[in-house]
Amino acid sequence: MRTIAVFGAGKLGEVLLSGLLRAGWSADRLLATARRPERAKELEERYGIRVVDSATALREADVLTVAVKPQDAGTLLAELGPKLPAGKLVVSLCAGLPTSFFARHLPEGTPVVRVMTNTPALVDEAMTAISAGSHATAEHLALTEEMFRPLGRTIRVPESQQDAVTALSGSGPAYFYFLVEAMTDAGILLGLPRQVAHDLIVQTAIGSAVMLRESGEHPVKLREAVTSPAGTTINAIRELENHGVRAALLAALEAARDRARELAAQSG
């Protein structure tokens, strides 16, 4: 079993640590770094792992997971790069940062795998996209998948598609929350109490998502099964089309993709 170190054990780093433990990873094979002593104590008491300094993590870990904020990654890599032993796998959770950014800060030949997950990792329902840097092998990708599979589903994509992944699934939960918020408000407009409207929409969203995943049917087919001739559903869909909801979604995701590209460009 490999030893994994998480640099920057904030919310996402903690989610990864807890998922690995639930999957049977031994606590003595997990390390973390933390800036604040109280955070270090919290992680040690909650998970039974060791919170160590960067030098210890570099020396003992086989996999170095970078989970700091993107704007802090350069500083961390400048510290780690000169001391990084050969053969260590670096896994990046830094949204928007390409593997080429890591290559500029790390020794030549260091394998880097770029990961984009999302907040449903908190409930083990994440969608995680994994991309190989120029020196990462199939073995490195398989190890990264093993790390993130406890948090939900994983998929391999070329790194050139990561900005699209960020727009679609990385930011995707926010779009669904926005839709649930709007539909809850609609329920209130129609005379339902807020909690009733909320419960109706949330369970409908969960049930619809499960049907999409479990049935394997195209969403159009599932939608048509609910859409009776001259019924309520087709009248609602007509209004959605008249107000350009489909076009708005396309434009929104393009805007998110473009912003991801801008952030990557700003990283230098």
PDB file of C-alpha atoms in Angstrom:
ATOM      1  CA  MET A   1       0.000   0.000   0.000  1.00  0.00           C
ATOM      2  CA  ARG A   2       1.375   3.399  -1.010  1.00  0.00           C
ATOM      3  CA  THR A   3       1.790   6.272   1.417  1.00  0.00           C
ATOM      4  CA  ILE A   4      -0.132   9.396   0.446  1.00  0.00           C
ATOM      5  CA  ALA A   5       0.565  12.915   1.670  1.00  0.00           C
ATOM      6  CA  VAL A   6      -1.989  15.691   1.305  1.00  0.00           C
ATOM      7  CA  PHE A   7      -0.479  19.158   1.142  1.00  0.00           C
ATOM      8  CA  GLY A   8      -3.158  21.611   2.196  1.00  0.00           C
ATOM      9  CA  ALA A   9      -5.687  19.596   4.168  1.00  0.00           C
ATOM     10  CA  GLY A  10      -8.573  22.023   3.827  1.00  0.00           C
ATOM     11  CA  LYS A  11     -12.101  20.916   2.986  1.00  0.00           C
ATOM     12  CA  LEU A  12     -11.217  19.069  -0.224  1.00  0.00           C
ATOM     13  CA  GLY A  13      -8.062  17.536   1.217  1.00  0.00           C
ATOM     14  CA  GLU A  14      -9.994  16.338   4.250  1.00  0.00           C
ATOM     15  CA  VAL A  15     -12.668  14.813   2.014  1.00  0.00           C
ATOM     16  CA  LEU A  16      -9.963  12.827   0.231  1.00  0.00           C
ATOM     17  CA  LEU A  17      -8.418  11.653   3.497  1.00  0.00           C
ATOM     18  CA  SER A  18     -11.742  10.531   4.958  1.00  0.00           C
ATOM     19  CA  GLY A  19     -12.663   8.749   1.719  1.00  0.00           C
ATOM     20  CA  LEU A  20      -9.390   6.835   1.683  1.00  0.00           C
ATOM     21  CA  LEU A  21      -9.922   5.747   5.273  1.00  0.00           C
ATOM     22  CA  ARG A  22     -13.460   4.562   4.509  1.00  0.00           C
ATOM     23  CA  ALA A  23     -12.058   2.589   1.578  1.00  0.00           C
ATOM     24  CA  GLY A  24      -9.729   0.710   3.903  1.00  0.00           C
ATOM     25  CA  TRP A  25      -6.553   2.750   3.541  1.00  0.00           C
ATOM     26  CA  SER A  26      -4.467   2.419   6.687  1.00  0.00           C
ATOM     27  CA  ALA A  27      -4.201   5.612   8.736  1.00  0.00           C
ATOM     28  CA  ASP A  28      -0.461   5.087   9.104  1.00  0.00           C
ATOM     29  CA  ARG A  29      -0.198   5.354   5.300  1.00  0.00           C
ATOM     30  CA  LEU A  30      -1.788   8.806   5.237  1.00  0.00           C
ATOM     31  CA  LEU A  31       0.006  12.059   5.969  1.00  0.00           C
ATOM     32  CA  ALA A  32      -1.158  15.664   5.871  1.00  0.00           C
ATOM     33  CA  THR A  33       0.335  19.100   6.235  1.00  0.00           C
ATOM     34  CA  ALA A  34      -1.425  22.021   7.890  1.00  0.00           C
ATOM     35  CA  ARG A  35      -0.422  25.619   8.527  1.00  0.00           C
ATOM     36  CA  ARG A  36      -2.227  26.019  11.837  1.00  0.00           C
ATOM     37  CA  PRO A  37      -1.399  23.858  14.883  1.00  0.00           C
ATOM     38  CA  GLU A  38      -5.064  23.684  15.877  1.00  0.00           C
ATOM     39  CA  ARG A  39      -5.958  22.333  12.431  1.00  0.00           C
ATOM     40  CA  ALA A  40      -3.202  19.740  12.699  1.00  0.00           C
ATOM     41  CA  LYS A  41      -4.521  18.600  16.079  1.00  0.00           C
ATOM     42  CA  GLU A  42      -8.065  18.429  14.719  1.00  0.00           C
ATOM     43  CA  LEU A  43      -7.050  16.170  11.824  1.00  0.00           C
ATOM     44  CA  GLU A  44      -4.943  13.900  14.022  1.00  0.00           C
ATOM     45  CA  GLU A  45      -7.724  13.442  16.575  1.00  0.00           C
ATOM     46  CA  ARG A  46     -10.481  12.978  13.998  1.00  0.00           C
ATOM     47  CA  TYR A  47      -8.732  10.556  11.650  1.00  0.00           C
ATOM     48  CA  GLY A  48      -5.761   9.113  13.525  1.00  0.00           C
ATOM     49  CA  ILE A  49      -3.342  10.240  10.819  1.00  0.00           C
ATOM     50  CA  ARG A  50      -0.060  12.076  11.231  1.00  0.00           C
ATOM     51  CA  VAL A  51       0.165  15.754  10.377  1.00  0.00           C
ATOM     52  CA  VAL A  52       3.783  16.473   9.517  1.00  0.00           C
ATOM     53  CA  ASP A  53       5.997  19.144   8.021  1.00  0.00           C
ATOM     54  CA  SER A  54       6.673  19.314   4.293  1.00  0.00           C
ATOM     55  CA  ALA A  55      10.109  17.736   4.569  1.00  0.00           C
ATOM     56  CA  THR A  56       8.733  14.651   6.329  1.00  0.00           C
ATOM     57  CA  ALA A  57       5.895  14.341   3.823  1.00  0.00           C
ATOM     58  CA  LEU A  58       8.362  14.549   0.931  1.00  0.00           C
ATOM     59  CA  ARG A  59      10.577  11.902   2.458  1.00  0.00           C
ATOM     60  CA  GLU A  60       7.941   9.359   3.492  1.00  0.00           C
ATOM     61  CA  ALA A  61       5.144   9.635   0.919  1.00  0.00           C
ATOM     62  CA  ASP A  62       4.957   7.918  -2.459  1.00  0.00           C
ATOM     63  CA  VAL A  63       2.154  10.193  -3.675  1.00  0.00           C
ATOM     64  CA  LEU A  64       2.138  13.941  -3.060  1.00  0.00           C
ATOM     65  CA  THR A  65      -1.359  15.385  -3.375  1.00  0.00           C
ATOM     66  CA  VAL A  66      -1.421  19.161  -3.808  1.00  0.00           C
ATOM     67  CA  ALA A  67      -4.737  20.464  -2.479  1.00  0.00           C
ATOM     68  CA  VAL A  68      -3.868  24.092  -1.783  1.00  0.00           C
ATOM     69  CA  LYS A  69      -5.643  27.055  -3.372  1.00  0.00           C
ATOM     70  CA  PRO A  70      -4.420  27.632  -6.943  1.00  0.00           C
ATOM     71  CA  GLN A  71      -2.945  31.003  -6.028  1.00  0.00           C
ATOM     72  CA  ASP A  72      -0.833  29.319  -3.327  1.00  0.00           C
ATOM     73  CA  ALA A  73       0.455  26.494  -5.518  1.00  0.00           C
ATOM     74  CA  GLY A  74       3.455  28.378  -6.900  1.00  0.00           C
ATOM     75  CA  THR A  75       4.791  29.128  -3.427  1.00  0.00           C
ATOM     76  CA  LEU A  76       4.358  25.514  -2.312  1.00  0.00           C
ATOM     77  CA  LEU A  77       5.989  24.088  -5.433  1.00  0.00           C
ATOM     78  CA  ALA A  78       8.908  26.488  -5.126  1.00  0.00           C
ATOM     79  CA  GLU A  79       9.463  25.020  -1.657  1.00  0.00           C
ATOM     80  CA  LEU A  80       9.005  21.390  -2.678  1.00  0.00           C
ATOM     81  CA  GLY A  81      10.678  21.357  -6.083  1.00  0.00           C
ATOM     82  CA  PRO A  82      14.354  21.551  -5.065  1.00  0.00           C
ATOM     83  CA  LYS A  83      13.864  18.802  -2.453  1.00  0.00           C
ATOM     84  CA  LEU A  84      11.590  16.450  -4.399  1.00  0.00           C
ATOM     85  CA  PRO A  85      13.078  12.933  -4.674  1.00  0.00           C
ATOM     86  CA  ALA A  86      12.843  11.160  -8.010  1.00  0.00           C
ATOM     87  CA  GLY A  87       9.929   8.831  -8.627  1.00  0.00           C
ATOM     88  CA  LYS A  88       7.314  10.587  -6.525  1.00  0.00           C
ATOM     89  CA  LEU A  89       3.868  10.975  -8.099  1.00  0.00           C
ATOM     90  CA  VAL A  90       2.335  14.442  -7.809  1.00  0.00           C
ATOM     91  CA  VAL A  91      -1.472  14.647  -7.935  1.00  0.00           C
ATOM     92  CA  SER A  92      -2.915  18.125  -8.436  1.00  0.00           C
ATOM     93  CA  LEU A  93      -6.316  19.177  -7.126  1.00  0.00           C
ATOM     94  CA  CYS A  94      -5.628  22.811  -8.029  1.00  0.00           C
ATOM     95  CA  ALA A  95      -8.472  23.959 -10.260  1.00  0.00           C
ATOM     96  CA  GLY A  96      -7.359  25.604 -13.480  1.00  0.00           C
ATOM     97  CA  LEU A  97      -3.651  24.838 -13.175  1.00  0.00           C
ATOM     98  CA  PRO A  98      -2.263  22.749 -16.062  1.00  0.00           C
ATOM     99  CA  THR A  99       0.353  20.077 -15.493  1.00  0.00           C
ATOM    100  CA  SER A 100       2.799  22.275 -17.415  1.00  0.00           C
ATOM    101  CA  PHE A 101       2.637  24.711 -14.482  1.00  0.00           C
ATOM    102  CA  PHE A 102       3.869  21.941 -12.187  1.00  0.00           C
ATOM    103  CA  ALA A 103       6.515  20.856 -14.679  1.00  0.00           C
ATOM    104  CA  ARG A 104       8.083  24.320 -14.551  1.00  0.00           C
ATOM    105  CA  HIS A 105       8.481  24.097 -10.773  1.00  0.00           C
ATOM    106  CA  LEU A 106       9.417  20.435 -10.331  1.00  0.00           C
ATOM    107  CA  PRO A 107      12.424  18.353 -11.403  1.00  0.00           C
ATOM    108  CA  GLU A 108      12.480  17.124 -14.989  1.00  0.00           C
ATOM    109  CA  GLY A 109      10.560  13.889 -15.420  1.00  0.00           C
ATOM    110  CA  THR A 110       8.307  14.257 -12.373  1.00  0.00           C
ATOM    111  CA  PRO A 111       4.983  12.506 -13.100  1.00  0.00           C
ATOM    112  CA  VAL A 112       1.967  14.754 -12.539  1.00  0.00           C
ATOM    113  CA  VAL A 113      -1.711  13.805 -12.719  1.00  0.00           C
ATOM    114  CA  ARG A 114      -4.325  16.544 -12.862  1.00  0.00           C
ATOM    115  CA  VAL A 115      -7.628  15.936 -11.098  1.00  0.00           C
ATOM    116  CA  MET A 116     -10.913  17.827 -11.265  1.00  0.00           C
ATOM    117  CA  THR A 117     -13.527  16.640  -8.803  1.00  0.00           C
ATOM    118  CA  ASN A 118     -16.607  18.351  -7.371  1.00  0.00           C
ATOM    119  CA  THR A 119     -18.332  19.023  -4.064  1.00  0.00           C
ATOM    120  CA  PRO A 120     -20.560  15.899  -4.056  1.00  0.00           C
ATOM    121  CA  ALA A 121     -17.334  14.210  -2.940  1.00  0.00           C
ATOM    122  CA  LEU A 122     -18.605  15.183   0.512  1.00  0.00           C
ATOM    123  CA  VAL A 123     -21.298  12.507   0.155  1.00  0.00           C
ATOM    124  CA  ASP A 124     -19.248  10.033  -1.930  1.00  0.00           C
ATOM    125  CA  GLU A 125     -21.068  11.016  -5.132  1.00  0.00           C
ATOM    126  CA  ALA A 126     -18.332  13.006  -6.873  1.00  0.00           C
ATOM    127  CA  MET A 127     -17.549  13.022 -10.565  1.00  0.00           C
ATOM    128  CA  THR A 128     -13.764  13.095 -10.850  1.00  0.00           C
ATOM    129  CA  ALA A 129     -11.928  13.632 -14.131  1.00  0.00           C
ATOM    130  CA  ILE A 130      -8.288  12.519 -14.303  1.00  0.00           C
ATOM    131  CA  SER A 131      -5.669  13.609 -16.833  1.00  0.00           C
ATOM    132  CA  ALA A 132      -2.070  12.515 -17.279  1.00  0.00           C
ATOM    133  CA  GLY A 133       0.766  14.989 -17.517  1.00  0.00           C
ATOM    134  CA  SER A 134       3.563  14.375 -19.992  1.00  0.00           C
ATOM    135  CA  HIS A 135       5.498  12.036 -17.666  1.00  0.00           C
ATOM    136  CA  ALA A 136       2.568  10.191 -16.056  1.00  0.00           C
ATOM    137  CA  THR A 137       2.090   6.542 -16.983  1.00  0.00           C
ATOM    138  CA  ALA A 138      -0.910   4.223 -17.030  1.00  0.00           C
ATOM    139  CA  GLU A 139       0.196   2.993 -13.607  1.00  0.00           C
ATOM    140  CA  HIS A 140       0.088   6.548 -12.248  1.00  0.00           C
ATOM    141  CA  LEU A 141      -3.418   7.021 -13.629  1.00  0.00           C
ATOM    142  CA  ALA A 142      -4.573   3.727 -12.116  1.00  0.00           C
ATOM    143  CA  LEU A 143      -3.201   4.713  -8.717  1.00  0.00           C
ATOM    144  CA  THR A 144      -4.953   8.087  -8.900  1.00  0.00           C
ATOM    145  CA  GLU A 145      -8.220   6.371  -9.804  1.00  0.00           C
ATOM    146  CA  GLU A 146      -7.779   4.083  -6.802  1.00  0.00           C
ATOM    147  CA  MET A 147      -7.427   7.162  -4.602  1.00  0.00           C
ATOM    148  CA  PHE A 148     -10.547   8.929  -5.857  1.00  0.00           C
ATOM    149  CA  ARG A 149     -12.898   6.021  -6.523  1.00  0.00           C
ATOM    150  CA  PRO A 150     -14.124   6.010  -2.887  1.00  0.00           C
ATOM    151  CA  LEU A 151     -15.453   9.538  -3.447  1.00  0.00           C
ATOM    152  CA  GLY A 152     -17.716   8.609  -6.372  1.00  0.00           C
ATOM    153  CA  ARG A 153     -17.047   7.941 -10.049  1.00  0.00           C
ATOM    154  CA  THR A 154     -13.877   8.590 -12.034  1.00  0.00           C
ATOM    155  CA  ILE A 155     -13.228   9.147 -15.710  1.00  0.00           C
ATOM    156  CA  ARG A 156     -10.053   9.674 -17.741  1.00  0.00           C
ATOM    157  CA  VAL A 157      -9.944  12.619 -20.134  1.00  0.00           C
ATOM    158  CA  PRO A 158      -7.172  14.303 -22.151  1.00  0.00           C
ATOM    159  CA  GLU A 159      -5.861  17.343 -20.324  1.00  0.00           C
ATOM    160  CA  SER A 160      -7.020  19.515 -23.227  1.00  0.00           C
ATOM    161  CA  GLN A 161     -10.590  18.779 -22.080  1.00  0.00           C
ATOM    162  CA  GLN A 162     -10.102  19.757 -18.443  1.00  0.00           C
ATOM    163  CA  ASP A 163     -11.389  23.316 -18.916  1.00  0.00           C
ATOM    164  CA  ALA A 164     -14.609  21.876 -20.343  1.00  0.00           C
ATOM    165  CA  VAL A 165     -14.776  19.431 -17.427  1.00  0.00           C
ATOM    166  CA  THR A 166     -14.396  22.334 -15.004  1.00  0.00           C
ATOM    167  CA  ALA A 167     -17.313  24.124 -16.661  1.00  0.00           C
ATOM    168  CA  LEU A 168     -19.540  21.057 -16.846  1.00  0.00           C
ATOM    169  CA  SER A 169     -19.017  18.971 -13.708  1.00  0.00           C
ATOM    170  CA  GLY A 170     -16.622  21.036 -11.602  1.00  0.00           C
ATOM    171  CA  SER A 171     -19.039  23.969 -11.471  1.00  0.00           C
ATOM    172  CA  GLY A 172     -22.030  21.764 -12.292  1.00  0.00           C
ATOM    173  CA  PRO A 173     -23.409  21.334  -8.763  1.00  0.00           C
ATOM    174  CA  ALA A 174     -23.955  25.097  -8.562  1.00  0.00           C
ATOM    175  CA  TYR A 175     -26.175  25.001 -11.649  1.00  0.00           C
ATOM    176  CA  PHE A 176     -28.354  22.318 -10.107  1.00  0.00           C
ATOM    177  CA  TYR A 177     -28.589  24.225  -6.827  1.00  0.00           C
ATOM    178  CA  PHE A 178     -29.580  27.320  -8.808  1.00  0.00           C
ATOM    179  CA  LEU A 179     -32.297  25.322 -10.576  1.00  0.00           C
ATOM    180  CA  VAL A 180     -33.585  23.856  -7.304  1.00  0.00           C
ATOM    181  CA  GLU A 181     -33.654  27.356  -5.803  1.00  0.00           C
ATOM    182  CA  ALA A 182     -35.675  28.693  -8.753  1.00  0.00           C
ATOM    183  CA  MET A 183     -38.106  25.764  -8.735  1.00  0.00           C
ATOM    184  CA  THR A 184     -38.595  26.119  -4.984  1.00  0.00           C
ATOM    185  CA  ASP A 185     -39.479  29.784  -5.512  1.00  0.00           C
ATOM    186  CA  ALA A 186     -41.915  28.675  -8.206  1.00  0.00           C
ATOM    187  CA  GLY A 187     -43.540  26.318  -5.723  1.00  0.00           C
ATOM    188  CA  ILE A 188     -43.999  29.212  -3.310  1.00  0.00           C
ATOM    189  CA  LEU A 189     -45.513  31.275  -6.136  1.00  0.00           C
ATOM    190  CA  LEU A 190     -47.963  28.426  -6.716  1.00  0.00           C
ATOM    191  CA  GLY A 191     -49.014  28.493  -3.058  1.00  0.00           C
ATOM    192  CA  LEU A 192     -46.882  25.785  -1.457  1.00  0.00           C
ATOM    193  CA  PRO A 193     -45.026  26.303   1.831  1.00  0.00           C
ATOM    194  CA  ARG A 194     -41.285  26.724   1.287  1.00  0.00           C
ATOM    195  CA  GLN A 195     -40.308  23.493   3.044  1.00  0.00           C
ATOM    196  CA  VAL A 196     -42.887  21.483   1.114  1.00  0.00           C
ATOM    197  CA  ALA A 197     -41.688  22.964  -2.183  1.00  0.00           C
ATOM    198  CA  HIS A 198     -38.070  22.291  -1.212  1.00  0.00           C
ATOM    199  CA  ASP A 199     -38.728  18.665  -0.267  1.00  0.00           C
ATOM    200  CA  LEU A 200     -40.710  18.020  -3.450  1.00  0.00           C
ATOM    201  CA  ILE A 201     -37.983  19.419  -5.690  1.00  0.00           C
ATOM    202  CA  VAL A 202     -35.007  17.826  -3.902  1.00  0.00           C
ATOM    203  CA  GLN A 203     -36.501  14.331  -3.963  1.00  0.00           C
ATOM    204  CA  THR A 204     -37.593  14.794  -7.573  1.00  0.00           C
ATOM    205  CA  ALA A 205     -34.031  15.813  -8.469  1.00  0.00           C
ATOM    206  CA  ILE A 206     -32.559  12.799  -6.672  1.00  0.00           C
ATOM    207  CA  GLY A 207     -35.023  10.384  -8.250  1.00  0.00           C
ATOM    208  CA  SER A 208     -34.483  11.818 -11.721  1.00  0.00           C
ATOM    209  CA  ALA A 209     -30.697  11.597 -11.358  1.00  0.00           C
ATOM    210  CA  VAL A 210     -30.910   7.969 -10.230  1.00  0.00           C
ATOM    211  CA  MET A 211     -33.147   7.134 -13.200  1.00  0.00           C
ATOM    212  CA  LEU A 212     -30.658   8.740 -15.576  1.00  0.00           C
ATOM    213  CA  ARG A 213     -27.778   6.773 -14.100  1.00  0.00           C
ATOM    214  CA  GLU A 214     -29.488   3.431 -13.576  1.00  0.00           C
ATOM    215  CA  SER A 215     -31.644   3.208 -16.699  1.00  0.00           C
ATOM    216  CA  GLY A 216     -28.983   4.197 -19.213  1.00  0.00           C
ATOM    217  CA  GLU A 217     -31.720   5.878 -21.234  1.00  0.00           C
ATOM    218  CA  HIS A 218     -31.173   9.108 -23.146  1.00  0.00           C
ATOM    219  CA  PRO A 219     -32.587  12.084 -21.209  1.00  0.00           C
ATOM    220  CA  VAL A 220     -34.842  12.915 -24.160  1.00  0.00           C
ATOM    221  CA  LYS A 221     -36.530   9.517 -23.864  1.00  0.00           C
ATOM    222  CA  LEU A 222     -37.046   9.934 -20.123  1.00  0.00           C
ATOM    223  CA  ARG A 223     -38.430  13.434 -20.634  1.00  0.00           C
ATOM    224  CA  GLU A 224     -40.810  12.264 -23.338  1.00  0.00           C
ATOM    225  CA  ALA A 225     -42.131   9.570 -20.985  1.00  0.00           C
ATOM    226  CA  VAL A 226     -43.382  12.357 -18.697  1.00  0.00           C
ATOM    227  CA  THR A 227     -44.663  14.575 -21.503  1.00  0.00           C
ATOM    228  CA  SER A 228     -48.256  13.727 -22.418  1.00  0.00           C
ATOM    229  CA  PRO A 229     -50.014  15.279 -25.438  1.00  0.00           C
ATOM    230  CA  ALA A 230     -51.649  18.602 -24.491  1.00  0.00           C
ATOM    231  CA  GLY A 231     -50.618  18.006 -20.880  1.00  0.00           C
ATOM    232  CA  THR A 232     -49.060  20.131 -18.164  1.00  0.00           C
ATOM    233  CA  THR A 233     -45.458  19.144 -18.871  1.00  0.00           C
ATOM    234  CA  ILE A 234     -45.406  20.156 -22.532  1.00  0.00           C
ATOM    235  CA  ASN A 235     -46.849  23.547 -21.630  1.00  0.00           C
ATOM    236  CA  ALA A 236     -44.051  24.073 -19.131  1.00  0.00           C
ATOM    237  CA  ILE A 237     -41.389  22.951 -21.625  1.00  0.00           C
ATOM    238  CA  ARG A 238     -42.799  25.326 -24.235  1.00  0.00           C
ATOM    239  CA  GLU A 239     -42.267  28.213 -21.824  1.00  0.00           C
ATOM    240  CA  LEU A 240     -38.713  27.068 -21.065  1.00  0.00           C
ATOM    241  CA  GLU A 241     -37.957  27.002 -24.793  1.00  0.00           C
ATOM    242  CA  ASN A 242     -39.662  30.363 -25.378  1.00  0.00           C
ATOM    243  CA  HIS A 243     -37.469  31.913 -22.687  1.00  0.00           C
ATOM    244  CA  GLY A 244     -34.285  30.458 -24.147  1.00  0.00           C
ATOM    245  CA  VAL A 245     -33.335  28.248 -21.203  1.00  0.00           C
ATOM    246  CA  ARG A 246     -31.475  25.761 -23.393  1.00  0.00           C
ATOM    247  CA  ALA A 247     -29.504  28.522 -25.130  1.00  0.00           C
ATOM    248  CA  ALA A 248     -28.776  30.149 -21.768  1.00  0.00           C
ATOM    249  CA  LEU A 249     -27.284  26.904 -20.472  1.00  0.00           C
ATOM    250  CA  LEU A 250     -25.066  26.560 -23.538  1.00  0.00           C
ATOM    251  CA  ALA A 251     -23.864  30.147 -23.144  1.00  0.00           C
ATOM    252  CA  ALA A 252     -23.322  29.736 -19.397  1.00  0.00           C
ATOM    253  CA  LEU A 253     -21.117  26.683 -19.795  1.00  0.00           C
ATOM    254  CA  GLU A 254     -19.136  28.341 -22.569  1.00  0.00           C
ATOM    255  CA  ALA A 255     -18.560  31.309 -20.258  1.00  0.00           C
ATOM    256  CA  ALA A 256     -17.369  29.002 -17.478  1.00  0.00           C
ATOM    257  CA  ARG A 257     -15.034  27.206 -19.896  1.00  0.00           C
ATOM    258  CA  ASP A 258     -13.627  30.516 -21.127  1.00  0.00           C
ATOM    259  CA  ARG A 259     -13.017  31.697 -17.563  1.00  0.00           C
ATOM    260  CA  ALA A 260     -11.195  28.442 -16.792  1.00  0.00           C
ATOM    261  CA  ARG A 261      -8.932  29.121 -19.771  1.00  0.00           C
ATOM    262  CA  GLU A 262      -8.282  32.663 -18.551  1.00  0.00           C
ATOM    263  CA  LEU A 263      -7.298  31.430 -15.101  1.00  0.00           C
ATOM    264  CA  ALA A 264      -4.956  28.864 -16.633  1.00  0.00           C
ATOM    265  CA  ALA A 265      -3.352  31.567 -18.775  1.00  0.00           C
ATOM    266  CA  GLN A 266      -2.862  33.780 -15.720  1.00  0.00           C
ATOM    267  CA  SER A 267      -0.899  30.994 -14.052  1.00  0.00           C
ATOM    268  CA  GLY A 268       1.800  31.653 -16.623  1.00  0.00           C
TER     269      GLY A 268
END
